[in-house]
Short mmCIF file of N, CA and C in Angstrom, two decimals:
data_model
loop_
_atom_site.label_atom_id
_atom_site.label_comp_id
_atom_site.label_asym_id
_atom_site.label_seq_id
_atom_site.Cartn_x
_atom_site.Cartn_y
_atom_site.Cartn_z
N UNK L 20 0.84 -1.16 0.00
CA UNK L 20 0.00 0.00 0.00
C UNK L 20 0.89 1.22 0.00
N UNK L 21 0.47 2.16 -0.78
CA UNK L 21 1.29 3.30 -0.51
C UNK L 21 1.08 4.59 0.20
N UNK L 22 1.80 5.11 0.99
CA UNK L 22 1.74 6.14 1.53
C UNK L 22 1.44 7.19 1.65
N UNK L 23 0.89 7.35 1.77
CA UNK L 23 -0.45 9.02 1.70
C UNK L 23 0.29 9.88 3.09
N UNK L 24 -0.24 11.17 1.92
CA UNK L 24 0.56 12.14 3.47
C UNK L 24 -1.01 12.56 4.44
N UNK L 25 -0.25 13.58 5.57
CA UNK L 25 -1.37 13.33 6.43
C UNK L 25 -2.66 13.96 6.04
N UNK L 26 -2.02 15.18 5.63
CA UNK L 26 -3.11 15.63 4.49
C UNK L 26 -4.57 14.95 3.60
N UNK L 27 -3.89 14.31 2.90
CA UNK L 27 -4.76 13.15 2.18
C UNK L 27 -5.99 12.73 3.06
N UNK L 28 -5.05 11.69 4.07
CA UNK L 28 -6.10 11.15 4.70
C UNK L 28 -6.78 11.82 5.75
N UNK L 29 -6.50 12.83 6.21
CA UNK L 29 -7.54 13.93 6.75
C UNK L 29 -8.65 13.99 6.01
N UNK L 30 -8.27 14.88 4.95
CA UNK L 30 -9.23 14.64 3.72
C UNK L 30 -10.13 13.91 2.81
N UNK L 31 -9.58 12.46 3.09
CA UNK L 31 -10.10 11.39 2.46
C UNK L 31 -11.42 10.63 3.51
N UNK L 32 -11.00 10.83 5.16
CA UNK L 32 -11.43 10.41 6.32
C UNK L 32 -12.89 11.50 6.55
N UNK L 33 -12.28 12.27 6.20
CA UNK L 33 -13.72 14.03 5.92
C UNK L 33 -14.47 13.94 5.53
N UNK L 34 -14.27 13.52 4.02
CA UNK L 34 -15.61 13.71 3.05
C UNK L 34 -16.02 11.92 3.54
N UNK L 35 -15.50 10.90 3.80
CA UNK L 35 -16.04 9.70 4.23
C UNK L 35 -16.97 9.53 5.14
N UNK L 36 -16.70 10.62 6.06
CA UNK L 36 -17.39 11.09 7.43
C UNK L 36 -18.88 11.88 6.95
N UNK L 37 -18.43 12.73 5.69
CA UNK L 37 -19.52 13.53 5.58
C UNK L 37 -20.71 13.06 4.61
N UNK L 38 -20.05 11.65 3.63
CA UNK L 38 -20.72 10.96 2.99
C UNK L 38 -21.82 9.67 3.62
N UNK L 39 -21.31 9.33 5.17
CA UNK L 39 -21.83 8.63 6.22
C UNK L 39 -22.99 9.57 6.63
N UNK L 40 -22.84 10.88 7.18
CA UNK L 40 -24.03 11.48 8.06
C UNK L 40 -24.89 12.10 6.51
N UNK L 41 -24.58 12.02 5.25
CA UNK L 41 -25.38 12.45 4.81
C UNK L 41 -26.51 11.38 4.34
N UNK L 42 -25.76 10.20 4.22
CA UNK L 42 -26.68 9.14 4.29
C UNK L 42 -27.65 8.57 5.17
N UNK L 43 -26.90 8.71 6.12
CA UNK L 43 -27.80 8.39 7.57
C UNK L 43 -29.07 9.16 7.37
N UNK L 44 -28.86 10.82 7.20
CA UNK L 44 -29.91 11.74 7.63
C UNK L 44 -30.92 11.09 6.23
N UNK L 45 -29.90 10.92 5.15
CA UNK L 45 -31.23 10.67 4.27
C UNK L 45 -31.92 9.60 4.75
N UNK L 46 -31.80 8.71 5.32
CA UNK L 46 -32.19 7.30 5.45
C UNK L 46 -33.45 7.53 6.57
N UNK L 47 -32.87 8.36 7.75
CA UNK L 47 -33.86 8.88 8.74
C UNK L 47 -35.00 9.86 8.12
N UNK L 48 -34.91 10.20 6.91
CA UNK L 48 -35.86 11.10 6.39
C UNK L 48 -36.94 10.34 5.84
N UNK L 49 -35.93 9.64 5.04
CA UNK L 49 -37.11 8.90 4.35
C UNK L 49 -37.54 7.49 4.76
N UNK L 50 -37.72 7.07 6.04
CA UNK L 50 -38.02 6.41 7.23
C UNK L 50 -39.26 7.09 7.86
N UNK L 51 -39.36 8.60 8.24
CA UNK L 51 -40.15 9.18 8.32
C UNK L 51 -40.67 9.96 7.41
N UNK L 52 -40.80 10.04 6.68
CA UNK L 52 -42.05 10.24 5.80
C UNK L 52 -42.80 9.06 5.62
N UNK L 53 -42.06 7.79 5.06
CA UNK L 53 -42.78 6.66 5.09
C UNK L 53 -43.45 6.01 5.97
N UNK L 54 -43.08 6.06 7.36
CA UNK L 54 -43.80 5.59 8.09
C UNK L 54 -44.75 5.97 8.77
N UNK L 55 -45.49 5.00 9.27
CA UNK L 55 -47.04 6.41 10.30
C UNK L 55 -46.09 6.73 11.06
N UNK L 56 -46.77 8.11 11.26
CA UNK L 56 -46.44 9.09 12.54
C UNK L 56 -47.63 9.03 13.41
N UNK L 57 -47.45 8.66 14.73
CA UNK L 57 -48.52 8.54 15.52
C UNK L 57 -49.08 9.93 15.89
N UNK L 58 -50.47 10.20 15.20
CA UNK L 58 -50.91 11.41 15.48
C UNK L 58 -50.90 11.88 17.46
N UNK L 59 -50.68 13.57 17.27
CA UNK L 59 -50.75 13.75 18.50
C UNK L 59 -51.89 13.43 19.75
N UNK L 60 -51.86 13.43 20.82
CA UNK L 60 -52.59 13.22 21.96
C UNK L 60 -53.67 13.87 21.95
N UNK L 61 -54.83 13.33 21.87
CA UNK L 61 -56.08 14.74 21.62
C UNK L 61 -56.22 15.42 23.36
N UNK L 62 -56.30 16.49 23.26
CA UNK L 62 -56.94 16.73 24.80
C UNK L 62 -57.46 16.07 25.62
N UNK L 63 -56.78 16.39 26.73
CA UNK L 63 -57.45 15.94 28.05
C UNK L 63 -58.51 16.21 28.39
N UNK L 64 -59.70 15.85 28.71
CA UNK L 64 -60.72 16.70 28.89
C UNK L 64 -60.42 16.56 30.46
N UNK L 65 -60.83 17.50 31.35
CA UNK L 65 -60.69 17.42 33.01
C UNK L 65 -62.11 16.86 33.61
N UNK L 66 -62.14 16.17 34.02
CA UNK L 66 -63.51 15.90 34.77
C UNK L 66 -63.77 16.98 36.12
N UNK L 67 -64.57 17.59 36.21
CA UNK L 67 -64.78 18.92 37.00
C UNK L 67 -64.86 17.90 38.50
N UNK L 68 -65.74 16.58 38.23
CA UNK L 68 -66.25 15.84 39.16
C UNK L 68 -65.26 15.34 40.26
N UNK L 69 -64.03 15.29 39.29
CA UNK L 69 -63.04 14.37 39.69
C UNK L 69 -62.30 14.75 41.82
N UNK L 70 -62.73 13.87 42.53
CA UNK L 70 -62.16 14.51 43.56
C UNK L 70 -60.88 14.58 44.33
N UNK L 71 -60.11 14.69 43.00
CA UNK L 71 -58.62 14.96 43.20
C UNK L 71 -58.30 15.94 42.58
N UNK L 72 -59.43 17.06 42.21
CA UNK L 72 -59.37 18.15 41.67
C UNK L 72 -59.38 19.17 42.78
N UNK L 73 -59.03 20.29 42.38
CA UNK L 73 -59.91 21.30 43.98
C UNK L 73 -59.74 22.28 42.43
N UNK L 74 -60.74 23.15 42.96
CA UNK L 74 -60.94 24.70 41.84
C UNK L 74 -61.20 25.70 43.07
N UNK L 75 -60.86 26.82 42.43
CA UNK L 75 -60.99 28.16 43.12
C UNK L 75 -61.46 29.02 42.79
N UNK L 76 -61.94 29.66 42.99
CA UNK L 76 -62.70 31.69 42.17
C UNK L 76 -61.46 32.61 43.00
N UNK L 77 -61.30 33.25 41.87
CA UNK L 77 -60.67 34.47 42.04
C UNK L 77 -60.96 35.36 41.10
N UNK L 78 -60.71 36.84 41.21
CA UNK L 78 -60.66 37.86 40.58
C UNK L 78 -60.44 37.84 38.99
N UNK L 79 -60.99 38.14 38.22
CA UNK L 79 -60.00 38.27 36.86
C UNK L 79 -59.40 39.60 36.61
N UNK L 80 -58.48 39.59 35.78
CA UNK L 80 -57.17 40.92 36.11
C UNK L 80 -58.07 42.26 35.61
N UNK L 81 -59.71 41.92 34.83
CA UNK L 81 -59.96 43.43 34.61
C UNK L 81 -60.99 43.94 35.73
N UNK L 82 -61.52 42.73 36.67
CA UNK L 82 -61.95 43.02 37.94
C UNK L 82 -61.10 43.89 39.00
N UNK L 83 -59.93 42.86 39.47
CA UNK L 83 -58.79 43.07 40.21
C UNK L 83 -58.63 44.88 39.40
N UNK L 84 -58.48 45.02 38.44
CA UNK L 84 -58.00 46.49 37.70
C UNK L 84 -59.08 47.73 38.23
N UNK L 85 -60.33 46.98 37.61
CA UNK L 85 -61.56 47.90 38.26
C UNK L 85 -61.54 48.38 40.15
N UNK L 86 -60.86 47.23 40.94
CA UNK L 86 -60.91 47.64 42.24
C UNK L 86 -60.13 48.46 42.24
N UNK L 87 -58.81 48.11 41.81
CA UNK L 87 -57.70 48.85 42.22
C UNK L 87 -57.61 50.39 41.76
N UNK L 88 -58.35 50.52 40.55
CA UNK L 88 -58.73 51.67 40.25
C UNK L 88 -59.86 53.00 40.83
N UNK L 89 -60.86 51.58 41.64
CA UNK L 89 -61.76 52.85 42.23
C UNK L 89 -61.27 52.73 43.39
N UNK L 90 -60.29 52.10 44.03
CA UNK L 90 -59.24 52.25 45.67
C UNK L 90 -58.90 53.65 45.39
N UNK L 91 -57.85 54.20 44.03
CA UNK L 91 -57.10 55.08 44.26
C UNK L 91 -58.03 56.45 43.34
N UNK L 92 -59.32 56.25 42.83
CA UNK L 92 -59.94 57.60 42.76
C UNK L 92 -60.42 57.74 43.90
N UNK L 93 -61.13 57.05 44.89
CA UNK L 93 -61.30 57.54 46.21
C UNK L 93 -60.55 58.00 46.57
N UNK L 94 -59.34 57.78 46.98
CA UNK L 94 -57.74 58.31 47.71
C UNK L 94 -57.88 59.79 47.12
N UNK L 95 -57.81 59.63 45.76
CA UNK L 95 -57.38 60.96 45.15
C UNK L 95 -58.54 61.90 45.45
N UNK L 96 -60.00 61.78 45.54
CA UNK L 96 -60.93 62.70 45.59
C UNK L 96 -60.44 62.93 47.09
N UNK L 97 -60.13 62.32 47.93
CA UNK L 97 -59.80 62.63 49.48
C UNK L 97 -58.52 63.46 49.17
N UNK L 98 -57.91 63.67 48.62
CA UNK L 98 -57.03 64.96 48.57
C UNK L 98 -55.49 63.40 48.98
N UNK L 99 -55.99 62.44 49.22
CA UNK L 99 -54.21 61.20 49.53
C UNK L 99 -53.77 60.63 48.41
N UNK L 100 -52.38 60.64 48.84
CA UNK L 100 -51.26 60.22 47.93
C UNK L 100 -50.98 58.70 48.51
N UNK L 101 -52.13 57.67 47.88
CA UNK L 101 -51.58 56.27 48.32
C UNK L 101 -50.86 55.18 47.52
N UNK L 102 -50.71 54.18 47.59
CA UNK L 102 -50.41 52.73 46.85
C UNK L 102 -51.49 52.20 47.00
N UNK L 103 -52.02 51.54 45.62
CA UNK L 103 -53.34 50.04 46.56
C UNK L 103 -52.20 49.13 45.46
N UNK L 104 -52.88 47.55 46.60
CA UNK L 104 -52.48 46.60 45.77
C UNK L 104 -53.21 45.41 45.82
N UNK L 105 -53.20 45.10 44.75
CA UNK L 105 -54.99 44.03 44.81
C UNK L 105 -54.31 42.56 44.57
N UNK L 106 -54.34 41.57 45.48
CA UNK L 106 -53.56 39.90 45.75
C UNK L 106 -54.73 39.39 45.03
N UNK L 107 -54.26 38.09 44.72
CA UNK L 107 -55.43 36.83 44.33
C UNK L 107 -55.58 36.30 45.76
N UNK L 108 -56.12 35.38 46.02
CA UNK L 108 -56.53 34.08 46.69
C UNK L 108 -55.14 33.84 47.51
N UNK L 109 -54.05 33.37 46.75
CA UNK L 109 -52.70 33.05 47.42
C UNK L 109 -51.93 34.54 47.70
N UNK L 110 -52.19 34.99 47.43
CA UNK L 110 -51.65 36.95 48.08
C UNK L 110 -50.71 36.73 47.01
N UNK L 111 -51.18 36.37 45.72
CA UNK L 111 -49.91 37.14 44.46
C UNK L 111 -50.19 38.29 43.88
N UNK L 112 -49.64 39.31 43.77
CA UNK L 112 -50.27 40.33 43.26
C UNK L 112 -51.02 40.52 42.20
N UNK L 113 -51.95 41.20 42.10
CA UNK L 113 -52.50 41.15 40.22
C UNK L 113 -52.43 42.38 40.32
N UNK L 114 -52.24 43.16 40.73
CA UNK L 114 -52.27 44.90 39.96
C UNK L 114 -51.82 45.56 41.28
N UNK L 115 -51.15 46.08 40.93
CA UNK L 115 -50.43 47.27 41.78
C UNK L 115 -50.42 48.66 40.97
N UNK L 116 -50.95 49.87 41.98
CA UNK L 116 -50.64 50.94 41.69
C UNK L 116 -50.22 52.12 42.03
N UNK L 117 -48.99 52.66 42.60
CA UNK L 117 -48.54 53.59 43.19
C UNK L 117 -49.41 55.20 42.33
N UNK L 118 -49.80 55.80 43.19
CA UNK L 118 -50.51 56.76 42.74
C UNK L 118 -49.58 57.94 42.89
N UNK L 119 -49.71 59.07 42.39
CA UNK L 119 -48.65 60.06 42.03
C UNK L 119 -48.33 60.72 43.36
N UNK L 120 -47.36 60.93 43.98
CA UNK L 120 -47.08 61.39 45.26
C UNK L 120 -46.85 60.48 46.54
N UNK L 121 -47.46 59.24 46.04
CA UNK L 121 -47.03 58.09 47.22
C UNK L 121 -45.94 57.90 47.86
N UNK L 122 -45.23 57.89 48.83
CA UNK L 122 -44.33 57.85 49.40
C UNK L 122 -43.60 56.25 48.84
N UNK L 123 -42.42 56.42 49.04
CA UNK L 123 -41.67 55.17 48.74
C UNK L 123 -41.76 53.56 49.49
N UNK L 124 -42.30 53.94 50.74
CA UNK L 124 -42.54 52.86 51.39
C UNK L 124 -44.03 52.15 51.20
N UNK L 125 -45.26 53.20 50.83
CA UNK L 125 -46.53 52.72 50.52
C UNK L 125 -46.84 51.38 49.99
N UNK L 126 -45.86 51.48 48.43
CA UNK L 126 -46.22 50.18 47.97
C UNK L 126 -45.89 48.77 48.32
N UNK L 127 -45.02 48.92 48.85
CA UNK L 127 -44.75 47.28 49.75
C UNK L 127 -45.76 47.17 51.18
N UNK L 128 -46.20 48.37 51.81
CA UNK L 128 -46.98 48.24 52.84
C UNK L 128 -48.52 48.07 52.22
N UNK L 129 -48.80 48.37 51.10
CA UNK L 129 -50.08 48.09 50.27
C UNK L 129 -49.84 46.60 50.27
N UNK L 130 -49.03 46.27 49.57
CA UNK L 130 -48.80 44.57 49.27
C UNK L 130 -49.47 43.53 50.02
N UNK L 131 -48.38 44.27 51.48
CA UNK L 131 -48.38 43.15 52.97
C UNK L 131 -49.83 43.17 53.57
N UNK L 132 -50.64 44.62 53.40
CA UNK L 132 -52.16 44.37 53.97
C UNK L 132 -53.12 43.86 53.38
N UNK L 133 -52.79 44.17 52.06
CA UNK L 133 -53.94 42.90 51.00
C UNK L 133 -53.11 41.76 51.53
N UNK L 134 -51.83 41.28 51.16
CA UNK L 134 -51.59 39.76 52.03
C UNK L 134 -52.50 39.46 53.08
N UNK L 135 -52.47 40.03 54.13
CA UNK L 135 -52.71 39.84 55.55
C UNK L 135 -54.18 39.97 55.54
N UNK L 136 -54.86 40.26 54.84
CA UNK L 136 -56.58 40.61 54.86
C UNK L 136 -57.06 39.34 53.88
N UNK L 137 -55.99 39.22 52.78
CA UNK L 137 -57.39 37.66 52.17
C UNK L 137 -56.62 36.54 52.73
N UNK L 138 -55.50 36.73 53.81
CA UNK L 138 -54.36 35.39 54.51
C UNK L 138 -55.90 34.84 55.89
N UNK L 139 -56.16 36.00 56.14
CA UNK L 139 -57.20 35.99 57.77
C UNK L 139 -58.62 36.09 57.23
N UNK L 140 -58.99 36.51 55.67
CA UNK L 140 -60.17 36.93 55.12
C UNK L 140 -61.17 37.77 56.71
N UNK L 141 -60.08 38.97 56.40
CA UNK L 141 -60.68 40.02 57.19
C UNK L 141 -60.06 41.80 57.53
N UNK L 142 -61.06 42.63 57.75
CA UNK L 142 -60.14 43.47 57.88
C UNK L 142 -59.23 43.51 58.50
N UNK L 143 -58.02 44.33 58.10
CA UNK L 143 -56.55 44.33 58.87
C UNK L 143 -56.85 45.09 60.00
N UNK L 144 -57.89 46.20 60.07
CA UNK L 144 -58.06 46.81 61.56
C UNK L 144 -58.59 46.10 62.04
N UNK L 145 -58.92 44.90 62.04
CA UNK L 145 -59.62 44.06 63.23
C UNK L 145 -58.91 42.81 63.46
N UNK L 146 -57.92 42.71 62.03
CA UNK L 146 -56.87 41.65 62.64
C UNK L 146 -55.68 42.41 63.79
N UNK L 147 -55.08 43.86 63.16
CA UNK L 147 -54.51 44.54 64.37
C UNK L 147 -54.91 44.47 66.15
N UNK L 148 -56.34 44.22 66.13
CA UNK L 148 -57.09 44.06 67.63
C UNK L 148 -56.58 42.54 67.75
N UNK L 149 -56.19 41.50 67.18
CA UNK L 149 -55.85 40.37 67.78
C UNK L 149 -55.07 40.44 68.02
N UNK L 150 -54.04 41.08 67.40
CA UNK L 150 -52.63 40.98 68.12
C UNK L 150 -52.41 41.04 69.55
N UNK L 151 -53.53 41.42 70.38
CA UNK L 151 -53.43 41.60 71.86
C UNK L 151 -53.32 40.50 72.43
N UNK L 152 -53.69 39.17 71.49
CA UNK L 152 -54.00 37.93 72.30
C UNK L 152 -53.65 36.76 71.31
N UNK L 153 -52.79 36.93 70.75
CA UNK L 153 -51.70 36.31 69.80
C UNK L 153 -50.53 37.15 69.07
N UNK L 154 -49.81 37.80 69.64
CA UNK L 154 -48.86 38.98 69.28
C UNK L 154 -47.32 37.90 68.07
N UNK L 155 -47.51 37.04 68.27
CA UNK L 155 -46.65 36.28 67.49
C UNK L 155 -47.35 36.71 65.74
N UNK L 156 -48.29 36.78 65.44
CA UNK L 156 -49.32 36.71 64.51
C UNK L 156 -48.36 37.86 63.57
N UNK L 157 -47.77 39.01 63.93
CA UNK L 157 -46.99 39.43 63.57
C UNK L 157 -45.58 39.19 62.90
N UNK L 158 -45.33 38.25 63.09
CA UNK L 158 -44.06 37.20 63.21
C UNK L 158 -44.24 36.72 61.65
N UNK L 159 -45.48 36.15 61.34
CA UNK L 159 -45.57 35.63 59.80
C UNK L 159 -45.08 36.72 58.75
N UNK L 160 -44.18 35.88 57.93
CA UNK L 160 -43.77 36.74 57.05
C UNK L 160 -44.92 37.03 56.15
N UNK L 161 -44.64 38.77 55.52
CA UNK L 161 -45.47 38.91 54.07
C UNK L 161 -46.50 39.49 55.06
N UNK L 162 -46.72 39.50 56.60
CA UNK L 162 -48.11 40.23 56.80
C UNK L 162 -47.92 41.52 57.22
N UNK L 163 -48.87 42.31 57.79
CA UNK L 163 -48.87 43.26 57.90
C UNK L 163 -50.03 44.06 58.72
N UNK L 164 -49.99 43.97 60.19
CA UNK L 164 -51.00 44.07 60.72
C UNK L 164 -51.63 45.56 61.27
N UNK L 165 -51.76 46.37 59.97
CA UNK L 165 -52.35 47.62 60.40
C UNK L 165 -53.55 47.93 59.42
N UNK L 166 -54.02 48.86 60.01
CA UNK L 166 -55.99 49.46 59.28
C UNK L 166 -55.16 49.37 57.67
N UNK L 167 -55.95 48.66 56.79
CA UNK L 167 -55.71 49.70 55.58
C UNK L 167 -55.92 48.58 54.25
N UNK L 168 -56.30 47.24 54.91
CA UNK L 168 -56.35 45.95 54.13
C UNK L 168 -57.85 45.22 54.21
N UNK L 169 -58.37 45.20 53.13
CA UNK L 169 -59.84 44.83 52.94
C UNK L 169 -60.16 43.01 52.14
N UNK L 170 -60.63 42.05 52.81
CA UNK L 170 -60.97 40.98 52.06
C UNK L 170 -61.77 41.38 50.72
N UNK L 171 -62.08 40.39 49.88
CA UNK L 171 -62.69 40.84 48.68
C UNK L 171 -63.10 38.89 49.20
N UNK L 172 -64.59 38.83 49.01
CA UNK L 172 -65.32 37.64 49.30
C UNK L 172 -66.31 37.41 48.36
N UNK L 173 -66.14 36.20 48.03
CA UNK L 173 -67.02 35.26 47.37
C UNK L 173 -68.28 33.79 48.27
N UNK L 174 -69.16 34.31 48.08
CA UNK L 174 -69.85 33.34 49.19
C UNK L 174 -69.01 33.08 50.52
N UNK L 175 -68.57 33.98 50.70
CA UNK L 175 -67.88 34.35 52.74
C UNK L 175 -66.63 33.40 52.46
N UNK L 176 -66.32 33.47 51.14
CA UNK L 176 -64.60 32.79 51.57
C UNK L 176 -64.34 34.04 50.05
N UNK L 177 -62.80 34.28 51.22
CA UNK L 177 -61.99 35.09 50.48
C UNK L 177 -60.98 34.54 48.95
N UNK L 178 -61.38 35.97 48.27
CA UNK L 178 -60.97 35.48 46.75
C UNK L 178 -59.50 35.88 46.64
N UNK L 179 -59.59 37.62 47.05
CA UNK L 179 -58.69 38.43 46.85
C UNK L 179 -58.52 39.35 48.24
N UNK L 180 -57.27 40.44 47.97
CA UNK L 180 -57.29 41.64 48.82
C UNK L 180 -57.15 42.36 48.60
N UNK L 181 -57.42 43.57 48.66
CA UNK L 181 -57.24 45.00 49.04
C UNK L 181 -56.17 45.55 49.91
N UNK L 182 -55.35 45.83 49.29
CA UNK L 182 -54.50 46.56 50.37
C UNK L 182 -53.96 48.60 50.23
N UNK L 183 -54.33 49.03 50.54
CA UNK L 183 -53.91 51.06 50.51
C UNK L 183 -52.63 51.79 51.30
N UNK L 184 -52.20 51.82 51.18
CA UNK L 184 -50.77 52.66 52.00
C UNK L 184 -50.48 53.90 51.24
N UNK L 185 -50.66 54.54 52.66
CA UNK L 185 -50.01 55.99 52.22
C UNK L 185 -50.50 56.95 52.84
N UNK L 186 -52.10 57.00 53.07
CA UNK L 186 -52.77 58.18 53.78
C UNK L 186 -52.32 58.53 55.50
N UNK L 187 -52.79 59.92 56.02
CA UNK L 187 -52.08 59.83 57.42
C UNK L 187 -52.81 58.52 58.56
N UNK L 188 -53.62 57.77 58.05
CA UNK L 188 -53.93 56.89 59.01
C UNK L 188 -54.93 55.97 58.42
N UNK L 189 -54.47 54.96 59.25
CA UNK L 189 -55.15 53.33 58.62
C UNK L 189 -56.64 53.89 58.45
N UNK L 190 -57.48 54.27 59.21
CA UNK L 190 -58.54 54.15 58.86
C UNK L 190 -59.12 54.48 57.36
N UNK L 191 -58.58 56.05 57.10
CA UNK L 191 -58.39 56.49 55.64
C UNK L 191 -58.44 55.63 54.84
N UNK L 192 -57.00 54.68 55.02
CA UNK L 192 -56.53 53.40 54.09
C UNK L 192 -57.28 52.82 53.64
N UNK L 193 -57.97 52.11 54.63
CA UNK L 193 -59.19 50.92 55.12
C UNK L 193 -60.30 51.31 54.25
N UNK L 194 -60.53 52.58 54.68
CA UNK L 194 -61.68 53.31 54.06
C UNK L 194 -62.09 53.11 52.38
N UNK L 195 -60.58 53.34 51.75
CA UNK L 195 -60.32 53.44 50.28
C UNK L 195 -60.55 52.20 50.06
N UNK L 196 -59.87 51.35 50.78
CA UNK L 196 -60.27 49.64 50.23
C UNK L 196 -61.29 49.32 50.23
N UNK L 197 -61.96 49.45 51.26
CA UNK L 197 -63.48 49.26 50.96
C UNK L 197 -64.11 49.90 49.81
N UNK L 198 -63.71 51.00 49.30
CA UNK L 198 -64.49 51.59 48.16
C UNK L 198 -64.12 50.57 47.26
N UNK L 199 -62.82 49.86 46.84
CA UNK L 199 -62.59 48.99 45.96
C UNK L 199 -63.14 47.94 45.64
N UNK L 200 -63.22 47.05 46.89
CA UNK L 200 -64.42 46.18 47.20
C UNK L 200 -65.83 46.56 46.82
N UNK L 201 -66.47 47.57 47.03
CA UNK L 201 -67.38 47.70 47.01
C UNK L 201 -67.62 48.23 45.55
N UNK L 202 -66.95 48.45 44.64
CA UNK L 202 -67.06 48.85 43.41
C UNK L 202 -67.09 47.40 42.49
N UNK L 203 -66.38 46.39 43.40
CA UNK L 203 -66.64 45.25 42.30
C UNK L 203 -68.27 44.72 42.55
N UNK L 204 -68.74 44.98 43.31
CA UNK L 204 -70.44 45.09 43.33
C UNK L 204 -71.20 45.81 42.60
N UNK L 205 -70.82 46.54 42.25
CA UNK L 205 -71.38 47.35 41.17
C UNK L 205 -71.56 46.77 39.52
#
């Protein structure tokens, strides 16, 4: 046999290599086209019945929008510069809105009282009165136990919350949330 430089057989080993995967791929191509393809999985349908299901009601984001919006025209016709912030069910936020002049701390204290109002499904000024006789209650992270956080209820179990920060005092706060709440009745 004769001797090839290294060159060569680099070269010779290359296109051998490239004459292998081009065959292969053809071979896998036309393997699939020819053969059935098992059509996809049709939908699941969910059985509503099923009791390893659980379902929930909550807010939808142009509800949640509508509260959070008539929270902070109340605020504003009251002459306050607040935050509201409107939670689902699990206290995730769906709409937050710092209103023009709100102080920097408002909107995280908006957050924590909608947390803490659909966490207890109740007002935060009346969860603040327990603290006298469970003061740990404070201790849970994410809450926030002052006036200014409103449940939002569906057949007496809580969907969402209301939460307002910013005015000179919880009640104010409280006050505005309730308008929010009370606008999704409308």
């Amino acid at each position: 046999m004769k001797n090839t430089s290294v060159r060569t057989r680099v070269l010779t080993g290359t296109v051998a290599a490239a004459a292998l995967a081009a065959a292969t791929v053809g071979a896998v191509s036309a393997s699939a086209e020819t053969s059935e393809t098992p059509a996809a999985p049709a939908a699941v349908k969910i059985d509503v019945q099923n009791k390893n299901l659980a379902q929930s009601t909550g807010l939808n984001l142009d509800a949640a929008t509508r509260a959070a919006q008539a929270t902070l025209d109340a605020a504003t016709k009251a002459g306050q510069h607040v935050s509201v912030a409107v939670v689902d069910r699990d206290g995730v936020v769906r709409v937050l809105l710092k209103g023009d002049g709100a102080g920097p701390q408002a909107t995280e204290s908006a957050q924590r009282k909608a947390f803490t109002a659909v966490s207890w499904n109740a007002p935060t000024s009346e969860l603040a009165k327990r603290l006298a006789q469970a003061p740990n209650l404070k201790d849970i992270p994410g809450t926030l136990f002052l006036a200014g956080g409103a449940p939002v209820q569906s057949k007496g179990a809580p969907v969402a919350g209301i939460g307002v920060a910013g005015a000179p005092s919880g009640d104010l706060d409280e006050q505005f949330a309730q308008a929010g709440v009370a606008a999704l009745g409308k």
